[in-house]
Short mmCIF file of C-alpha atoms and ligand atoms in Angstrom, two decimals:
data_model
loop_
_atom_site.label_atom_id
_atom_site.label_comp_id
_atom_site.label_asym_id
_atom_site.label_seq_id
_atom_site.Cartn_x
_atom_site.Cartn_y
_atom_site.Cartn_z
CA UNK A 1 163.55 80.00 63.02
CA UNK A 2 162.77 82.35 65.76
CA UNK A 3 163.64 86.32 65.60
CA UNK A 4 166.05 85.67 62.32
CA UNK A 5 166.79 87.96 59.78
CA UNK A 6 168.89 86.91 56.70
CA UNK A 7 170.69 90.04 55.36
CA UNK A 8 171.88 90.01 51.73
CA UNK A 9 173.37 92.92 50.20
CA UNK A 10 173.18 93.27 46.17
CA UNK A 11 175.52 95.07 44.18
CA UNK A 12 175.02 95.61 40.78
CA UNK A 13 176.84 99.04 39.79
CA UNK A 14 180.53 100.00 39.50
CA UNK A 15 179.69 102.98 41.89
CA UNK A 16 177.60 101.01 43.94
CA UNK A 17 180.91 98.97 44.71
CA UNK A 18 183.24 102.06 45.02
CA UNK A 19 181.11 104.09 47.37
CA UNK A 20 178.57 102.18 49.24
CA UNK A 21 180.25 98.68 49.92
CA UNK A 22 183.08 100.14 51.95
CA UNK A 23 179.90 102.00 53.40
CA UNK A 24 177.89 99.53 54.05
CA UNK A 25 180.98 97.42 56.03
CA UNK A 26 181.55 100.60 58.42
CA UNK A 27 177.70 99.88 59.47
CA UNK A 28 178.25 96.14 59.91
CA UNK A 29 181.12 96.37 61.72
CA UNK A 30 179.75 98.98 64.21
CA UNK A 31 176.90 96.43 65.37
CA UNK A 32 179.37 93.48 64.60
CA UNK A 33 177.15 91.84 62.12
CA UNK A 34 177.70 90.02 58.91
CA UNK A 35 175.96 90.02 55.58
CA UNK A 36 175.89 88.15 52.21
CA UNK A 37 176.91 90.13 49.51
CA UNK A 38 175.91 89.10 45.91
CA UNK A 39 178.53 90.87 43.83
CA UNK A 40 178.38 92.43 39.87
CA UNK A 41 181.63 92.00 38.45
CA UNK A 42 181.93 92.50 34.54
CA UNK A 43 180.72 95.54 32.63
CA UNK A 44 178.67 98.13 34.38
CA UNK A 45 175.66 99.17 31.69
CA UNK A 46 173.24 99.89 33.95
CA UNK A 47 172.80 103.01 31.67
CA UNK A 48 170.73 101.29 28.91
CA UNK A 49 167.96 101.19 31.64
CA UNK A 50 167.74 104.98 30.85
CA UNK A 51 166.31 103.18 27.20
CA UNK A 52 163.43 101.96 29.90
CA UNK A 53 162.27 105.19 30.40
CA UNK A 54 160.03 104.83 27.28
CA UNK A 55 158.11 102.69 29.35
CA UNK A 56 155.41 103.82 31.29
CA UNK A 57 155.93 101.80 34.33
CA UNK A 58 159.79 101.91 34.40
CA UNK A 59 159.52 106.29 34.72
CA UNK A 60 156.77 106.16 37.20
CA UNK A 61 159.21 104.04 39.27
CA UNK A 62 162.16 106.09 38.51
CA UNK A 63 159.85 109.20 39.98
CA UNK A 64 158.94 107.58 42.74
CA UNK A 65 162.48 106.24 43.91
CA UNK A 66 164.83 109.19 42.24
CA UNK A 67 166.59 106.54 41.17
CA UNK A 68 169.02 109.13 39.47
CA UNK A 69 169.63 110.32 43.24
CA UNK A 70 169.64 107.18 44.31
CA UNK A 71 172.40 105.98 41.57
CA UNK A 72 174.17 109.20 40.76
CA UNK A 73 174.29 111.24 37.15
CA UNK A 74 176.91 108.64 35.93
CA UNK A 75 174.53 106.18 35.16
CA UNK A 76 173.33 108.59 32.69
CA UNK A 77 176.11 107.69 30.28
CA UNK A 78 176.97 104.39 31.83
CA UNK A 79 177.08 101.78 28.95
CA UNK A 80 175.19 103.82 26.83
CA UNK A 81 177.88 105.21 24.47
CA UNK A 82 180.95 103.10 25.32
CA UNK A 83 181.22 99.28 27.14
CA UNK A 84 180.61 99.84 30.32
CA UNK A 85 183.89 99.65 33.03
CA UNK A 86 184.39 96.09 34.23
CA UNK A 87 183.78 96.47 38.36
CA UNK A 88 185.79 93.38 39.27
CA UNK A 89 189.06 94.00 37.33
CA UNK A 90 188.83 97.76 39.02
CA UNK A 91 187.65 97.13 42.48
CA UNK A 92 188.72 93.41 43.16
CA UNK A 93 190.08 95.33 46.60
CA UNK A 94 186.15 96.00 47.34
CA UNK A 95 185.45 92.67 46.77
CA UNK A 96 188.36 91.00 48.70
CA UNK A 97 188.11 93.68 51.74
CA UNK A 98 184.60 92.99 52.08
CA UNK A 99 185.20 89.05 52.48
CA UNK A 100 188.33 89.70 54.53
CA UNK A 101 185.89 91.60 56.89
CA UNK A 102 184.36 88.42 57.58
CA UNK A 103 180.97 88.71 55.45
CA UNK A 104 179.83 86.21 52.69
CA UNK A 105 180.60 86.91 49.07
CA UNK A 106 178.53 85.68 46.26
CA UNK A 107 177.96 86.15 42.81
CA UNK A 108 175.16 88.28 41.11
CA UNK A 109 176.00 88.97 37.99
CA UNK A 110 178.62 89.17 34.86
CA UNK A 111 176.96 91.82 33.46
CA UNK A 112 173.44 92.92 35.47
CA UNK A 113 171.99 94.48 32.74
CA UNK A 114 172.04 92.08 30.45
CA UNK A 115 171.45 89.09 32.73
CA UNK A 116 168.34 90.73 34.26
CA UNK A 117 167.31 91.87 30.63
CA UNK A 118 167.90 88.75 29.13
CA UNK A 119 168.72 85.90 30.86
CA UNK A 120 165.38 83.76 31.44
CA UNK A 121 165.36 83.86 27.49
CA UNK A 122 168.84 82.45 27.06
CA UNK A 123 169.35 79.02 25.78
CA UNK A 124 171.04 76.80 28.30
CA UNK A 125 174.43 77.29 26.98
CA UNK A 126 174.15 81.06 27.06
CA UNK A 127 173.48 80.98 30.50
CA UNK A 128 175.50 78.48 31.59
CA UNK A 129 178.29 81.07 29.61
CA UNK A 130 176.79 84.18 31.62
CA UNK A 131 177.47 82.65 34.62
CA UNK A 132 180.54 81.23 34.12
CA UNK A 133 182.17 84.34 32.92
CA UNK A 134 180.95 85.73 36.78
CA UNK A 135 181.71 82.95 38.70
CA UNK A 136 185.55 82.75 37.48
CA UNK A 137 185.94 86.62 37.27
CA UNK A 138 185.05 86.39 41.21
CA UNK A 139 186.85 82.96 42.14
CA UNK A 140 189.99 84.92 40.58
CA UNK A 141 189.29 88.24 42.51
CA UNK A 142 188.57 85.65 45.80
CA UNK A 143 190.38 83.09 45.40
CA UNK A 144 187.81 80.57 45.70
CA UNK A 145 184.98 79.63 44.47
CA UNK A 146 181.47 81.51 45.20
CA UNK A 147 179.03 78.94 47.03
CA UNK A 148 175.70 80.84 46.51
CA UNK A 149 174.36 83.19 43.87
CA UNK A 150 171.32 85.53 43.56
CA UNK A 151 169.65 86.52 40.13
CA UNK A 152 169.79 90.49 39.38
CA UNK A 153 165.97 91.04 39.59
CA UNK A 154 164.87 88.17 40.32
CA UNK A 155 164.53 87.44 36.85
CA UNK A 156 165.28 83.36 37.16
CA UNK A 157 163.19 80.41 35.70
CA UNK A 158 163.30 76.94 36.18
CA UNK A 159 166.40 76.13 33.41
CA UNK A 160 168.28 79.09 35.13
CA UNK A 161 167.92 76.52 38.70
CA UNK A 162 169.14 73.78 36.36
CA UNK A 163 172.18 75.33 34.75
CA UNK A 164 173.23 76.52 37.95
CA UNK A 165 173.81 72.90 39.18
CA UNK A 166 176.73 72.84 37.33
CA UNK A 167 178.11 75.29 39.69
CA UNK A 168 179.46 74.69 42.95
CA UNK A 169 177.05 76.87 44.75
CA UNK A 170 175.73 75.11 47.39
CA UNK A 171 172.08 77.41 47.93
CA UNK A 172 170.64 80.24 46.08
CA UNK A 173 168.72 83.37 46.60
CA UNK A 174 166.77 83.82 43.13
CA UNK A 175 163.07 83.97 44.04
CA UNK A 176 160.85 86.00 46.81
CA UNK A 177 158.24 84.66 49.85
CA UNK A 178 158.24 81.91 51.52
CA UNK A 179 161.14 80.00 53.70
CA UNK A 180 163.97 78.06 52.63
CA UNK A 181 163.15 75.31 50.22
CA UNK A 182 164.33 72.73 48.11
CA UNK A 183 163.65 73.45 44.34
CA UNK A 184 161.90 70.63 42.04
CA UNK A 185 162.33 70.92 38.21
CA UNK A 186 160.69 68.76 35.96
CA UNK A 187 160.33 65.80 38.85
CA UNK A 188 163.54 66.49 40.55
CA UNK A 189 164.24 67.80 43.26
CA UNK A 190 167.58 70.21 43.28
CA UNK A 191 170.57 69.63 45.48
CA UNK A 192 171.19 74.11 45.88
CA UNK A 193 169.33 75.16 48.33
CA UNK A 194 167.02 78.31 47.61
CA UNK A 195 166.39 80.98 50.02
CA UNK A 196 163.42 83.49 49.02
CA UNK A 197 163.89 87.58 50.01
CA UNK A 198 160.51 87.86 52.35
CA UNK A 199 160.46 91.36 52.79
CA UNK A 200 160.29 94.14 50.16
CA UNK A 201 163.02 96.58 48.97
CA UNK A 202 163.53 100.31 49.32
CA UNK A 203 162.56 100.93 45.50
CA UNK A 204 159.67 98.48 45.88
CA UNK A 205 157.78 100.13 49.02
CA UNK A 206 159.15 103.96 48.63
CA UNK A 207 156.50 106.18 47.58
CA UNK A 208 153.48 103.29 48.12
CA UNK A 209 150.92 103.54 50.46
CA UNK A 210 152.07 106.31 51.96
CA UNK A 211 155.71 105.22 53.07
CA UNK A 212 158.09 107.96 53.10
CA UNK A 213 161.86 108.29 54.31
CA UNK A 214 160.76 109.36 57.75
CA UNK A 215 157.97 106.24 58.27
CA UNK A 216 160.27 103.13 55.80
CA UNK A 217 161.94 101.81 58.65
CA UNK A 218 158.48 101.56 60.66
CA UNK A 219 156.86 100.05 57.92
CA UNK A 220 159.97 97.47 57.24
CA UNK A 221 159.56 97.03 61.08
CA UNK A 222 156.16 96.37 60.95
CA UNK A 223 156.53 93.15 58.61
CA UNK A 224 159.14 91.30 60.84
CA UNK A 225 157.51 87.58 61.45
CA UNK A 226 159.23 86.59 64.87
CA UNK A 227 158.67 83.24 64.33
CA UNK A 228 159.46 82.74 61.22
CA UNK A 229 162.85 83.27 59.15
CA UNK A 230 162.85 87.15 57.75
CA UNK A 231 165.56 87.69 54.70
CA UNK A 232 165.85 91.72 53.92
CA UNK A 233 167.74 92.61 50.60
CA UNK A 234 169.62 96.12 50.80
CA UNK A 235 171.43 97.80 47.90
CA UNK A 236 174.81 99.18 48.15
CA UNK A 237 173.40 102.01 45.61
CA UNK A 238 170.60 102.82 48.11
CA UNK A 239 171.43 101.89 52.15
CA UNK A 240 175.39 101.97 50.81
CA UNK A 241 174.74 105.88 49.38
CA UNK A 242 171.81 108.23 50.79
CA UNK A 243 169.97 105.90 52.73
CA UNK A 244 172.98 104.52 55.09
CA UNK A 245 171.93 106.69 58.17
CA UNK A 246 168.31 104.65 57.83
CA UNK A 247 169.63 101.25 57.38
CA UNK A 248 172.09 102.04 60.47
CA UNK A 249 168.73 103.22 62.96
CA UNK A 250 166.83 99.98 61.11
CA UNK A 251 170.03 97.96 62.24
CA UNK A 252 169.99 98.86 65.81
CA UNK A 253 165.99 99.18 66.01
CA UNK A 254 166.19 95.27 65.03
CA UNK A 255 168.91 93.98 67.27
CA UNK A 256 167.24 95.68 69.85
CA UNK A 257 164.28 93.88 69.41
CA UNK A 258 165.95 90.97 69.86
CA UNK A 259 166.72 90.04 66.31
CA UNK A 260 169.53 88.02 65.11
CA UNK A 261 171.16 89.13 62.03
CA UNK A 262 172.86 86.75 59.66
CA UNK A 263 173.96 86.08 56.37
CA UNK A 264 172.60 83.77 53.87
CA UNK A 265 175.37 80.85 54.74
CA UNK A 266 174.29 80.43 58.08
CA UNK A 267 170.75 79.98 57.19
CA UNK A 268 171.44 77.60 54.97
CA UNK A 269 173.79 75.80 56.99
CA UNK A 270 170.89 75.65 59.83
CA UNK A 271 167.92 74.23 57.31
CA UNK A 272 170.08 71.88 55.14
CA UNK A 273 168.56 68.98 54.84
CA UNK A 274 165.54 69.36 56.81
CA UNK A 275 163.97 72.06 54.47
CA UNK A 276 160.95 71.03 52.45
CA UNK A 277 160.74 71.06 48.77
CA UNK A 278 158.69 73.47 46.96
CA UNK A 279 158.37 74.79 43.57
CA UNK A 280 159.29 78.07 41.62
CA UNK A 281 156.82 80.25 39.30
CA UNK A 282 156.95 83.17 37.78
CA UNK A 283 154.14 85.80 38.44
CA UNK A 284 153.57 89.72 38.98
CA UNK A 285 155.03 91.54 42.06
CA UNK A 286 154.09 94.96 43.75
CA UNK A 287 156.65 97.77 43.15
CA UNK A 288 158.07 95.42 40.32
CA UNK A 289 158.05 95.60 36.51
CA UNK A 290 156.85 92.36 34.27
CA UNK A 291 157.27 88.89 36.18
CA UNK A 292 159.90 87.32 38.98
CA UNK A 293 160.37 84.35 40.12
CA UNK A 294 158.26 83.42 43.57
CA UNK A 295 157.82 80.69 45.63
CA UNK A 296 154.62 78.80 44.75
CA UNK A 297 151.95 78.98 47.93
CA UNK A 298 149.82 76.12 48.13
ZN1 ZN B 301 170.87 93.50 41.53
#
């Protein structure tokens, strides 16, 4: 897949939705291209990360990133005292805009907290409850059903893959590296589709080896594989909020370069069938706390 990149935009806060979807479709529009978005739709609790700060790790990276800049001082209190606000039953008009604007909407999460927290140690019925909870909160808000999904974090294992072939997603964004493969589980290969993120996130490179505001869109630049497909994962917290006038120059740098940009759905209507199978571990990942889930290189 030559000069590709698969855009996918996450959104996993109730301000991230309010503020930096709408945002983030004013930059689309302008260079008339169309994302995936992977939606959060229940409770917002992305507070009891601030309980994370007792970890080492987890304040380094909040240093690093000024993640409370990056998320604003409500996320603070967010879930911390009180349930957090449910984003879909407040901004189903975010939700419906953005797929009436033409881009793909899929589902991320019930509740992202929890779910990257907790769900590769659910039993299969918890899970298959998580996501069900999602998925119907967002058919409601859309009026059909979502056909893809993304784990919040990345945090997905094997039974996750399984449970969501009850689903009626036809491909899946849950891992990173690697092109668009067929999962197998246990022997068998999986009908959905997966689609890895190749290239790193804001939060994951900022404040790394030197990369800075003024060189991150060089250094994204600089890991574009021409020949191969690219798939870029943007937050509506981050490019949505301070870093929209960086994800706009990255935008036009790319398309004019040559670059086609393209959500998730039409990658995945391009390689099914034809792409190979492949398998899905867990391991360690720069600019990333504990283990994801990764394509396995041979
Ligand atoms: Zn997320």
């Amino acid at each position: 897949m030559k000069k590709t990149i698969g855009l996918r935009i996450d959104v996993d806060t109730f301000r991230g939705t309010a503020r930096g979807v709408g945002t983030l479709c004013e930059i689309l529009e302008k260079y008339n291209v169309k994302g995936t978005f992977y939606f959060s739709v229940g409770p917002d609790n992305m507070g009891r990360h601030l309980w994370r700060l007792l970890k080492p790790a987890f304040l380094w990276k909040m240093l690093r990133t000024n993640a409370a800049g990056l998320y604003g001082p409500e996320i603070v209190l967010m879930g911390t005292a009180w349930p957090g606000p449910r984003i879909g039953k407040h901004h189903a008009d975010v939700i419906r805009r953005t797929a009436a604007a033409g881009h793909e909407c899929g589902f991320h999460a019930w509740d992202h907290h929890y779910a990257q927290a907790r769900l590769m140690t659910m039993s299969r019925e918890a899970m298959r409850k998580e996501i069900s909870r999602g998925v119907d909160a967002l058919t409601e808000i859309c009026g059909a059903a979502p056909r893809t999904s993304a784990a919040p974090g990345w945090r997905a294992n094997e039974l996750l893959l399984k449970v969501k072939q009850e689903f009626p997603f036809t491909y899946n964004s849950d891992c990173r590296r690697g092109q668009p493969f067929y999962p197998v589980v246990d022997g068998e290969k999986l009908s959905q589709l997966q689609i890895p993120v190749t290239l790193p996130t804001y939060d994951e490179v900022l404040g790394r080896d030197g990369v800075g505001d003024d060189n991150y869109n060089d250094y994204q630049l600089s890991l574009l594989n021409e020949d191969e497909l690219n798939v870029l994962t943007i937050h509506a917290e981050a490019e949505g909020g301070r870093c929209a006038p960086m994800f706009d120059a990255y935008l036009k740098a790319v398309l004019d370069r040559g670059y086609r940009v393209v959500p998730l759905g039409s990658i995945a209507e391009e390689t099914a069938g034809t792409a190979p199978s492949g398998k899905m571990i867990l391991a360690e990942f720069p600019g990333r706390e504990g283990v994801l889930a990764v394509q396995e290189t041979k």
